[in-house]
Coordinates of C-alpha atoms and ligand atoms in Angstrom, one line a residue:
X1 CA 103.6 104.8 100.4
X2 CA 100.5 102.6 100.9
X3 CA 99.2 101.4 97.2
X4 CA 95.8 98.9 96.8
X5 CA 96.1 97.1 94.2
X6 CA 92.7 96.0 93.0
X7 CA 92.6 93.8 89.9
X8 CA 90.0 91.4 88.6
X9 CA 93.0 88.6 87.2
X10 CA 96.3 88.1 88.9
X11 CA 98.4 85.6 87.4
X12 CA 99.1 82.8 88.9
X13 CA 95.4 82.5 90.5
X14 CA 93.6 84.0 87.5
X15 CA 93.9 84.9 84.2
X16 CA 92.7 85.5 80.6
X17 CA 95.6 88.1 78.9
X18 CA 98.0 90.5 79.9
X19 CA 96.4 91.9 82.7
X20 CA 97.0 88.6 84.7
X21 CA 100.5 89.2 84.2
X22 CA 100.4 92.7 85.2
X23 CA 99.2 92.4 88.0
X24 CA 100.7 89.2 89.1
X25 CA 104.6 91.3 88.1
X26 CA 104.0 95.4 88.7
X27 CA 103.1 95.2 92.8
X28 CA 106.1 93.1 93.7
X29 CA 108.5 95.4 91.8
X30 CA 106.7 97.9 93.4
X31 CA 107.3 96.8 96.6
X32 CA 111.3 95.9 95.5
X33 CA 110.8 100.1 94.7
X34 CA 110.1 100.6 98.7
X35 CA 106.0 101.0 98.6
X36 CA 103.7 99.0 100.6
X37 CA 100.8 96.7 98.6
X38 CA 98.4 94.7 99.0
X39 CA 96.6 93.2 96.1
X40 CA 92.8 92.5 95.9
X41 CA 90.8 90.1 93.3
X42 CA 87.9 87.9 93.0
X43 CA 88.2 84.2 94.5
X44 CA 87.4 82.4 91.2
X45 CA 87.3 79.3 90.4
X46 CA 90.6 79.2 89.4
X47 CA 91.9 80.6 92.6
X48 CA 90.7 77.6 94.4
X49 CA 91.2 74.9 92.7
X50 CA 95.1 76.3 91.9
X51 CA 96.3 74.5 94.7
X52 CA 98.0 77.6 96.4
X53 CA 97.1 78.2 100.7
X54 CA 94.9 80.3 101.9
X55 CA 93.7 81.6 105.3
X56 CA 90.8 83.3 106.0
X57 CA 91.2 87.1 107.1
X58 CA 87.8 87.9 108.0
X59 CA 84.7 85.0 107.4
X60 CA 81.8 88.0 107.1
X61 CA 81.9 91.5 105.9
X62 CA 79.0 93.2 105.0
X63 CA 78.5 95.7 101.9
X64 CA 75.5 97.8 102.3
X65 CA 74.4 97.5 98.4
X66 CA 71.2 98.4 96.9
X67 CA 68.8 98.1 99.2
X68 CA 70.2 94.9 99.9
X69 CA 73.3 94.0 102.5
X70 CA 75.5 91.4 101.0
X71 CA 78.5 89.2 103.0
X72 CA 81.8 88.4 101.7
X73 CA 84.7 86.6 103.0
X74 CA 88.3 87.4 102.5
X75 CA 90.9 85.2 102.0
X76 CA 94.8 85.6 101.8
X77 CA 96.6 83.6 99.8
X78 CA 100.7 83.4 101.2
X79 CA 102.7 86.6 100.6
X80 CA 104.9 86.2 97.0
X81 CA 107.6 88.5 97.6
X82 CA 106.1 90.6 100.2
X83 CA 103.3 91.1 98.4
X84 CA 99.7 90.9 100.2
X85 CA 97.2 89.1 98.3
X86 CA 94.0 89.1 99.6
X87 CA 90.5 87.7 97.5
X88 CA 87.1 88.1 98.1
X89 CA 85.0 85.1 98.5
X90 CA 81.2 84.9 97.6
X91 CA 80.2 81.9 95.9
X92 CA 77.2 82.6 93.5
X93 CA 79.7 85.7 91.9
X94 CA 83.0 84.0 91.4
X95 CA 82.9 80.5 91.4
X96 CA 82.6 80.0 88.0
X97 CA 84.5 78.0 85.1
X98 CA 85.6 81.6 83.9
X99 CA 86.6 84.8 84.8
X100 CA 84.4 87.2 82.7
X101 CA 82.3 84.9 79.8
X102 CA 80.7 81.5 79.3
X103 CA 80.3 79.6 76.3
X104 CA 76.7 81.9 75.5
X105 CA 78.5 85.4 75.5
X106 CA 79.5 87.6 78.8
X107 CA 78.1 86.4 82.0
X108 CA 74.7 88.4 82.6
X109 CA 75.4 89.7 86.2
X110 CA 79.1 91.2 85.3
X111 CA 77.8 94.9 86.9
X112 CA 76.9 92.9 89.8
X113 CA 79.9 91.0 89.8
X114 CA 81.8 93.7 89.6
X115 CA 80.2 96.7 91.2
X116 CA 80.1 94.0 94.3
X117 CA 83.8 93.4 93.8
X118 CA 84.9 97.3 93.9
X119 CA 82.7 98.0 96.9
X120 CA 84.0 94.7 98.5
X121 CA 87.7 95.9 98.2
X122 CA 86.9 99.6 99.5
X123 CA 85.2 97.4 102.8
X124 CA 88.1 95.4 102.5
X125 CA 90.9 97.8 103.1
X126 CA 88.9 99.4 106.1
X127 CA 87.9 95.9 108.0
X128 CA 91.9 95.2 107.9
X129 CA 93.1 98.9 109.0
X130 CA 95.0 98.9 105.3
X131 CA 94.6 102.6 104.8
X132 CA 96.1 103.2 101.0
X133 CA 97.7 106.9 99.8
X134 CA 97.0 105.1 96.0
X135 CA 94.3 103.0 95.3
X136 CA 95.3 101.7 91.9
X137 CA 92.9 100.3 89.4
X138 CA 93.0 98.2 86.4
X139 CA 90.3 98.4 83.4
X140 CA 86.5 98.7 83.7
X141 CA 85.8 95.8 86.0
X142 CA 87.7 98.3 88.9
X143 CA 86.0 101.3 87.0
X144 CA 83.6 101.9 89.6
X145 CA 86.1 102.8 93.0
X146 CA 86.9 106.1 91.5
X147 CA 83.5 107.1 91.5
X148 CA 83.1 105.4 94.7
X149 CA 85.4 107.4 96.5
X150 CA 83.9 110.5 95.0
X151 CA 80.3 109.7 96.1
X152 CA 79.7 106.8 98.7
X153 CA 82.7 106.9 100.5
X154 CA 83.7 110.5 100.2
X155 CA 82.9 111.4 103.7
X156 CA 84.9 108.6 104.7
X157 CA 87.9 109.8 107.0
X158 CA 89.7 106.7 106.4
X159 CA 90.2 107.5 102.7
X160 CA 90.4 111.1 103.1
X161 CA 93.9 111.0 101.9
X162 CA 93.6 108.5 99.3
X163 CA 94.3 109.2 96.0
X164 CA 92.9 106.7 93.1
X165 CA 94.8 105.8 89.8
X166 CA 93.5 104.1 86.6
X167 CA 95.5 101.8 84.0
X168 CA 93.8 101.2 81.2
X169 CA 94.5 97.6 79.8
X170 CA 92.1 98.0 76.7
X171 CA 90.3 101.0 75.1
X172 CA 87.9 97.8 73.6
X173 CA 86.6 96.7 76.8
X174 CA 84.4 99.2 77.9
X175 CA 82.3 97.8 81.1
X176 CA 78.9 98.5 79.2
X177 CA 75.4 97.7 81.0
X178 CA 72.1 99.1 80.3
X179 CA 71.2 102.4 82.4
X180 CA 67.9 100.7 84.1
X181 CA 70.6 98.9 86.2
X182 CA 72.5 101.7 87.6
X183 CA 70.9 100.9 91.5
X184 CA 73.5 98.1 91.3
X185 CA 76.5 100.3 91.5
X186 CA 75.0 101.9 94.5
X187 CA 75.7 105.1 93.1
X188 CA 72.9 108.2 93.3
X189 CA 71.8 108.6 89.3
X190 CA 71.3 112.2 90.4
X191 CA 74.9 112.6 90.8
X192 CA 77.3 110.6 88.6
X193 CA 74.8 109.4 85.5
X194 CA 75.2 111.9 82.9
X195 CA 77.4 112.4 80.1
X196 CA 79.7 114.3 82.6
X197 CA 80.0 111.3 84.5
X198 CA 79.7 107.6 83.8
X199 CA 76.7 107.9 81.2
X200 CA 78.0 106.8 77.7
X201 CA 75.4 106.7 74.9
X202 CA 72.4 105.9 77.3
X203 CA 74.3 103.2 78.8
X204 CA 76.6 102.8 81.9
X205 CA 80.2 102.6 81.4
X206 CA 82.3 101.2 83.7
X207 CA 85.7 102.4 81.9
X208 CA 84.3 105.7 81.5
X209 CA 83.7 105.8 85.4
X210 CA 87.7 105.1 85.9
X211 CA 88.9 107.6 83.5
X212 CA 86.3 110.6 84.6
X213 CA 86.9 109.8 88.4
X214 CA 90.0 108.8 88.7
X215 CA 93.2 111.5 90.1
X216 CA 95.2 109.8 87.3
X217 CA 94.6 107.8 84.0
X218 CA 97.3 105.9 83.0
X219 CA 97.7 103.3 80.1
X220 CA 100.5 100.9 78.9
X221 CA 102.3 102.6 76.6
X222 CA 103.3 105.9 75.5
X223 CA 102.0 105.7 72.0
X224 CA 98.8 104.1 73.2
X225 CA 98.4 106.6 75.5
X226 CA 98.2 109.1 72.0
X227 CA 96.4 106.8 69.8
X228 CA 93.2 106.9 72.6
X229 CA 93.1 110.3 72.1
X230 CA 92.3 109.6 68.2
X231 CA 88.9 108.5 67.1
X232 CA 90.7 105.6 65.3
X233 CA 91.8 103.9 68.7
X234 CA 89.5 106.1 71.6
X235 CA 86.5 104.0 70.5
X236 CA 84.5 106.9 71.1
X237 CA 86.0 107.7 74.0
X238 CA 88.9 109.7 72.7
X239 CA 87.2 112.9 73.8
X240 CA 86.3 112.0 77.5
X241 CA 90.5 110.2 77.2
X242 CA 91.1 113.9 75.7
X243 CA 90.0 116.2 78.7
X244 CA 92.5 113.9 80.9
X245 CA 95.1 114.7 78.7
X246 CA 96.7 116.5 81.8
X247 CA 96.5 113.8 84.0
X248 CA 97.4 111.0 81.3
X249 CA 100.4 109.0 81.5
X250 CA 101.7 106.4 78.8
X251 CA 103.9 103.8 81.0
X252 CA 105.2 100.4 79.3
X253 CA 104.6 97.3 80.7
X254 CA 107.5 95.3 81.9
X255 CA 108.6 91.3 82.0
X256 CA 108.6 89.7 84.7
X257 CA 112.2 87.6 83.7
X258 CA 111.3 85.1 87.0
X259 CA 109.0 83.4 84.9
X260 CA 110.2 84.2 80.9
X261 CA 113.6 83.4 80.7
X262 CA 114.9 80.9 78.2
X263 CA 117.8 80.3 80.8
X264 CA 115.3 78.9 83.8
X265 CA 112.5 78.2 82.5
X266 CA 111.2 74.9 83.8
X267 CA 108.7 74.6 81.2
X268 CA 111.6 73.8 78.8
X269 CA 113.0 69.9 77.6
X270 CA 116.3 72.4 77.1
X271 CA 117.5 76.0 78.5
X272 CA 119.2 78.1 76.9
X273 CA 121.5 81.8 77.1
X274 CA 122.6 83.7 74.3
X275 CA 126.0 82.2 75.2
X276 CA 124.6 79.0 74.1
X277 CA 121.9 78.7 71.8
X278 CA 122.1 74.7 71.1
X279 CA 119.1 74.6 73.7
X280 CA 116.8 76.4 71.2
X281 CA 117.1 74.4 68.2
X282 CA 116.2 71.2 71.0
X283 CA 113.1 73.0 72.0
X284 CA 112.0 74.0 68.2
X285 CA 112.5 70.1 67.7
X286 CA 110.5 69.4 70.7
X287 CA 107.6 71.8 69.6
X288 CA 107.5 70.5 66.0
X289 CA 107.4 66.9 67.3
X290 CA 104.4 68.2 69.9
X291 CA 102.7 69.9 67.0
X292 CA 103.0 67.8 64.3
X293 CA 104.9 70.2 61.9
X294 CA 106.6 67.2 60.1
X295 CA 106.2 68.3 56.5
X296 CA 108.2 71.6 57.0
X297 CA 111.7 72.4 55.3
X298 CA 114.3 71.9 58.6
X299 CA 115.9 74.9 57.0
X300 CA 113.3 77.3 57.0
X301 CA 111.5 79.5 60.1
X302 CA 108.5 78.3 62.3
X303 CA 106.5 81.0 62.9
X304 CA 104.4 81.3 66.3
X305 CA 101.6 82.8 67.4
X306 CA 100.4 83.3 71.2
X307 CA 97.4 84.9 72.2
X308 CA 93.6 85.8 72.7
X309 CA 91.4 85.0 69.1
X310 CA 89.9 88.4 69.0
X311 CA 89.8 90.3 66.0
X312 CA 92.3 93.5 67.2
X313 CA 94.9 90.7 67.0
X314 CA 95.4 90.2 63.5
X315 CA 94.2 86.6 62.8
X316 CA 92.8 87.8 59.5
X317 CA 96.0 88.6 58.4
X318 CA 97.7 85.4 59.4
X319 CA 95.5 83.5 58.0
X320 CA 96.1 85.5 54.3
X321 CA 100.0 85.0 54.8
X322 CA 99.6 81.3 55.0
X323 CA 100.4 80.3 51.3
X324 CA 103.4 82.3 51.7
X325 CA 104.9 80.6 54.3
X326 CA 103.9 77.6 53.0
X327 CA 105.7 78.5 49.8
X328 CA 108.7 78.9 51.3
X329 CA 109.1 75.5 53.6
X330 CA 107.8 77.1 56.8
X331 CA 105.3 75.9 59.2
X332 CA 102.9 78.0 61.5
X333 CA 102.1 77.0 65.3
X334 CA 99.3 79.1 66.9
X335 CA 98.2 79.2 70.5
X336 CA 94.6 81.0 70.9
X337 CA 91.3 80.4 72.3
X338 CA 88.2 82.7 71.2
X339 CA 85.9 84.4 68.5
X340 CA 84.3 81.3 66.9
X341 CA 84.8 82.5 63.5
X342 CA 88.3 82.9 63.5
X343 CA 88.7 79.7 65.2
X344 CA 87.2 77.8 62.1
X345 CA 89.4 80.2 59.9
X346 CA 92.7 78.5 61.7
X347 CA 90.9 75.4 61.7
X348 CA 90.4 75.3 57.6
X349 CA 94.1 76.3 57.3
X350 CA 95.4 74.0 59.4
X351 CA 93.3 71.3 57.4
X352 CA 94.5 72.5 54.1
X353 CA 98.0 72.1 55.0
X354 CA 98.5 69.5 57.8
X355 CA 102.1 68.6 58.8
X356 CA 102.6 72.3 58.2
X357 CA 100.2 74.1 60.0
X358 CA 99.3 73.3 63.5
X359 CA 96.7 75.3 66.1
X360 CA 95.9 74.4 69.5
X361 CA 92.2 76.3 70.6
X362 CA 93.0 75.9 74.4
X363 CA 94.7 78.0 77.4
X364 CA 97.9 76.3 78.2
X365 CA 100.4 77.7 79.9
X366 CA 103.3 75.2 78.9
X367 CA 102.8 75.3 75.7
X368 CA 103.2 78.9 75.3
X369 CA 106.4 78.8 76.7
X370 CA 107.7 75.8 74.6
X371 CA 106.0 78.0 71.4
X372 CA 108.3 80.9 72.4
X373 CA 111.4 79.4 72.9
X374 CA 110.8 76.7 69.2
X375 CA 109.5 79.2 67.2
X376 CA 112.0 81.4 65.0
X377 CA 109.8 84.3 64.5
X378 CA 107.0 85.4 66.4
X379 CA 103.9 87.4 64.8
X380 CA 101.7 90.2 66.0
X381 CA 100.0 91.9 63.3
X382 CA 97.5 93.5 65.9
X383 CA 94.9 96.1 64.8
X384 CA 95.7 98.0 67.5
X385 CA 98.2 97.0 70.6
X386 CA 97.7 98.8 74.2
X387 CA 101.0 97.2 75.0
X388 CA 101.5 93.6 74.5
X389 CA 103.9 91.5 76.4
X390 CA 104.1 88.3 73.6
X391 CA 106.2 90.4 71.4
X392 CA 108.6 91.4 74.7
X393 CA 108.5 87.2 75.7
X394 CA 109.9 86.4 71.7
X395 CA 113.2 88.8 71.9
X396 CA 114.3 87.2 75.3
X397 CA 113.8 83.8 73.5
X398 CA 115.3 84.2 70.7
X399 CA 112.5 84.7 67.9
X400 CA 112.4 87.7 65.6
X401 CA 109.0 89.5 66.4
X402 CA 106.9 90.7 62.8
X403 CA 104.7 93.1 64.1
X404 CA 102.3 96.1 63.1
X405 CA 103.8 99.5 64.6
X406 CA 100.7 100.3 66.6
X407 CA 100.8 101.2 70.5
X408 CA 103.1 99.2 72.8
X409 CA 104.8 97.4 69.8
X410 CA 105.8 100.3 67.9
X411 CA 107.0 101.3 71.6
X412 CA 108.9 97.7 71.8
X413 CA 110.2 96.4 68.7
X414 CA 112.4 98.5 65.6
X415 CA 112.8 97.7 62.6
X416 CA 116.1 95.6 61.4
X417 CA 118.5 97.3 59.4
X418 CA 120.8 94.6 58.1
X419 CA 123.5 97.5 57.3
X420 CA 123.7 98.3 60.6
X421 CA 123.3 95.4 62.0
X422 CA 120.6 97.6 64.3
X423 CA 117.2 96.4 64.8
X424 CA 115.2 93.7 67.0
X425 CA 112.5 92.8 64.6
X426 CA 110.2 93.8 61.3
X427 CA 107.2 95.7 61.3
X428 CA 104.7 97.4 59.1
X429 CA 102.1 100.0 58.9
X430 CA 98.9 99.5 57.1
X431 CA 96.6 97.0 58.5
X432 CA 96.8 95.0 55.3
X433 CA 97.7 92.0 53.8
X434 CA 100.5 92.9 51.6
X435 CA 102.4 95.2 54.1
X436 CA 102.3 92.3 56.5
X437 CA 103.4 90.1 53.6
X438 CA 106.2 92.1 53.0
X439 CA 107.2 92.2 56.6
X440 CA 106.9 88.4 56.5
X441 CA 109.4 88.1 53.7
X442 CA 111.9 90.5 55.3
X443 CA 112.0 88.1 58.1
X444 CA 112.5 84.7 56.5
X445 CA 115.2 86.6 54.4
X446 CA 117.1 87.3 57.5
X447 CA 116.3 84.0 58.8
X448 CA 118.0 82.7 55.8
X449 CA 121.3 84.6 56.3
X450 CA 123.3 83.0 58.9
X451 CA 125.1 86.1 60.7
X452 CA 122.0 88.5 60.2
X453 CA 119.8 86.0 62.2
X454 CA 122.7 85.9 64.9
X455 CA 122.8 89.6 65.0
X456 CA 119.1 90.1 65.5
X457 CA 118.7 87.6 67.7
X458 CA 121.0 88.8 69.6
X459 CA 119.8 92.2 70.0
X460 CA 116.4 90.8 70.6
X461 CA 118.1 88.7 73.8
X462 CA 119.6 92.0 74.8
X463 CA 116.9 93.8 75.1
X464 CA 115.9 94.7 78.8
X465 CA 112.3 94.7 79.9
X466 CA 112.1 94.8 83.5
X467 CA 110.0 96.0 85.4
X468 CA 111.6 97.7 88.0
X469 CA 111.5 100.7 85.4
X470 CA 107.8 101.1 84.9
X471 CA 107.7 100.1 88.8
X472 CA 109.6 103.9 88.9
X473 CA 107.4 105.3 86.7
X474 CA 104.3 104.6 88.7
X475 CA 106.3 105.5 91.9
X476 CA 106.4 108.9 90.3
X477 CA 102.8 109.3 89.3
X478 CA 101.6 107.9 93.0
X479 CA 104.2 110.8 94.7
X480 CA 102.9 113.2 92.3
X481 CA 99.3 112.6 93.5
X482 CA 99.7 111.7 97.3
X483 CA 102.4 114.7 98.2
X484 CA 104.6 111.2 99.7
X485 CA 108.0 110.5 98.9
Ligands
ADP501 P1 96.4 90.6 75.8 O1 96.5 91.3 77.2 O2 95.7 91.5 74.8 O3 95.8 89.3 75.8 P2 99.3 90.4 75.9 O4 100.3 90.1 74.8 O5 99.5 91.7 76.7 O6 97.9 90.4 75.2 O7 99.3 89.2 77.0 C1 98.9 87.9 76.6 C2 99.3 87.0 77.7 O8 98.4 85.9 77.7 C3 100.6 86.4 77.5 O9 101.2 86.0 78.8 C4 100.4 85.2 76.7 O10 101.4 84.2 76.8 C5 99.1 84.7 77.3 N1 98.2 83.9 76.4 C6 97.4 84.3 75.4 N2 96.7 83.3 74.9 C7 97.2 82.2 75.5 C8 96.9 80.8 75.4 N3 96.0 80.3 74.5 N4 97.5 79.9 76.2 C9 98.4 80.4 77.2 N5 98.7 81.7 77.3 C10 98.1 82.6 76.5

């Protein structure tokens, strides 16, 4: 089995969220599963200046686009676990200071950025004789190959057994870009822009070309993969998600434990198992030292927070539980770069409560780590989750996940029953500030009671994300579609 893997972040080159994770964790248990990959992305910034090696594969390959015929170079960065990774190389598309958005909104060529990346990739895997069964493709950026392969390239004999897949990352991200540019795809209007096709609302979209096109949709998480078909979380797509119903399949993300694992993580002052937790209390001292947190009550939680500031992740509501963590001796440390506005709404808490309340507004990898393994509990209040992997990270660290029961974390985390002793974390339902509240209190009541924080800890350290389960899963869905075994 021969699977492309085209994604536009693979961690550790690129990467702004979960995708970079993905993508840098599912083709290497893939390969562990027996299939054959090579990996394609965009030679970013990033990618260069990360100090891996790279050789060049091929210095000039042309892409017949427009009416124009654009070069690109491919590089190959050295195999990870038998894992080709290839990028293309053009300059005045990628080298940039980010992957998708400057400080003044989205970058204005992203349809060229991207249409040029998907039609780079197909050219790709033909100038290196890498003929895929599965082309698999991740969110709107890839959005295009599906349609690609149904129109440009269809008469192609080298793909005429290739079979394409789409993940969806993110029902939000939707690839959108105004119809007048639709030469740049260099697809025929004619024949894929129409509300059949890639045509959404008088505009192109990208993530609408994936799912229509595509053999197979899949998303990351079974109950995301029913929300979509909902107007509350389809974004107006849930009836184009809808008519794939057939061909939709809901598979969880994994963790890749190489690089999250309390017990070797190098990013650490102290490592710790759940044999021996004395490592965890070092790094919460470490991380409130860092942060500054030196008004809080030693006794009671710090709570963490890890991820993008963008409004489906619940920073309204963590800002409105503030006071009642304060009340109660706790401190708040949150990791998050985005929206401007909730930015400043951090920014006044933290300022109203210093010593208590710390935020960082940067990317940094080492810190996240040291915020997983010193904070106690871990909160996700998302408005709506396609997976999430933070929430997965906490339980193998030792910190009791609050979380709303929407998509992937409804999937991932249940609800502590202290009679039973059952239970990994606390969640809630309605998107509002009391439920969250409540959830809150639950969890620095169990915090507070010594053998029901071992217990949950515990089962949260049990837990067992791998990926070499979803890696199956996918294995499945590409035999399905290619006939291979
Ligand atoms: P999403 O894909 O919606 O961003 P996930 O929970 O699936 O959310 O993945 C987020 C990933 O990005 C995690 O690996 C998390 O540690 C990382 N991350 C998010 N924000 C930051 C940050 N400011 N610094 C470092 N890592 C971050």
């Amino acid at each position: 089995m021969k699977v492309l893997f085209l994604s536009s972040e693979v961690f550790p080159y690129s990467k702004t969220g979960g995708l970079g994770d993905v993508a840098g964790a599912l083709p290497s248990a893939l390969n562990d599963a027996g299939a054959e990959i090579a990996v394609i992305s965009p030679s970013y910034r990033s990618v260069r200046d990360g100090g891996g090696k790279y050789s060049p594969v091929i210095d000039d390959i042309r892409v017949p686009l427009g009416a124009e015929e654009l070069s690109f170079g491919l590089l190959s960065a050295e195999s990870a676990n038998g894992v080709k990774i290839l990028f293309v190389e053009r300059e005045d598309l990628y080298d940039r200071p980010n992957l998708y958005r400057g400080s003044r909104g989205d970058y204005y060529d992203n349809l060229e950025r991207f249409a040029f990346f998907s039609w780079s990739s197909l050219i790709a895997a033909k100038s290196i004789g890498f003929r895929p069964d599965i082309i698999h493709c991740n969110d709107w950026q890839t959005g295009l190959v599906p349609a690609l392969l149904k129109g440009p390239f269809a008469g192609d004999s080298f793909f005429a057994s290739t079979s394409s897949i789409f993940t969806i990352h993110n029902m939000g991200f939707q690839g959108l870009f105004p119809s007048h540019k639709m030469g740049l795809t260099g697809l025929s209007e004619g024949q894929f822009y129409h509300p059949q096709g890639l045509e959404y609302w008088g505009n192109i979209s990208l993530l609408k070309a994936g799912i229509v096109y595509c053999d197979a949709v899949t998303t990351v998480s079974p109950t995301y993969s029913r929300e979509i078909q909902q107007p509350e979380h389809g974004r107006g797509m849930e009836g184009v998600i809808f008519r794939r119903r057939d061909r939709l399949y809901g598979i969880l993300n994994g963790v890749d434990y190489r690089l999250w694992n309390p017990s070797d993580d190098p990013y650490l002052p102290s490592k710790y198992s759940l044999m021996n937790l004395d490592g965890k209390a070092l790094c919460r001292q470490a991380l409130t030292r860092e942060m500054g947190l030196s008004e809080i009550d030693q006794e009671a939680p710090v709570l963490g927070m890890i991820s993008r500031l963008d409004h489906n992740k619940g920073v309204d509501l963590v800002v409105s539980v503030v006071e009642k963590i304060i009340g109660r001796g706790g401190g708040l440390v949150v990791l998050g770069k985005g929206e401007p506005s909730l930015e400043d709404a951090l920014k006044r808490a933290m300022q109203k409560y210093p010593g208590r309340i710390s935020v960082r507004f940067e990317v940094d990898e080492r810190l996240a780590h040291l915020i997983m393994a010193g904070c106690d509990i871990f909160l996700m209040p998302s408005r709506y989750e396609p997976c999430g992997l933070t929430q997965m990270y906490a339980m193998k660290y030792g910190s009791i996940p609050v979380v709303r029961r929407t998509g992937g974390l409804k999937d991932t985390v249940s609800e502590f029953d202290p009679s039973s002793g059952r239970g990994t974390g606390f969640t809630f339902d309605a998107y509002e500030a009391g439920a969250f509240s409540e959830a809150i209190v639950k969890a620095f009541r169990t915090y507070g009671d010594k053998k029901a924080r071992e217990t949950i800890i515990e089962n949260g350290m049990k837990e067992d994300f791998s990926w070499n389960r979803s890696a199956e899963s996918y294995l499945k869905v590409y035999r399905e579609l290619s006939g291979h075994d």
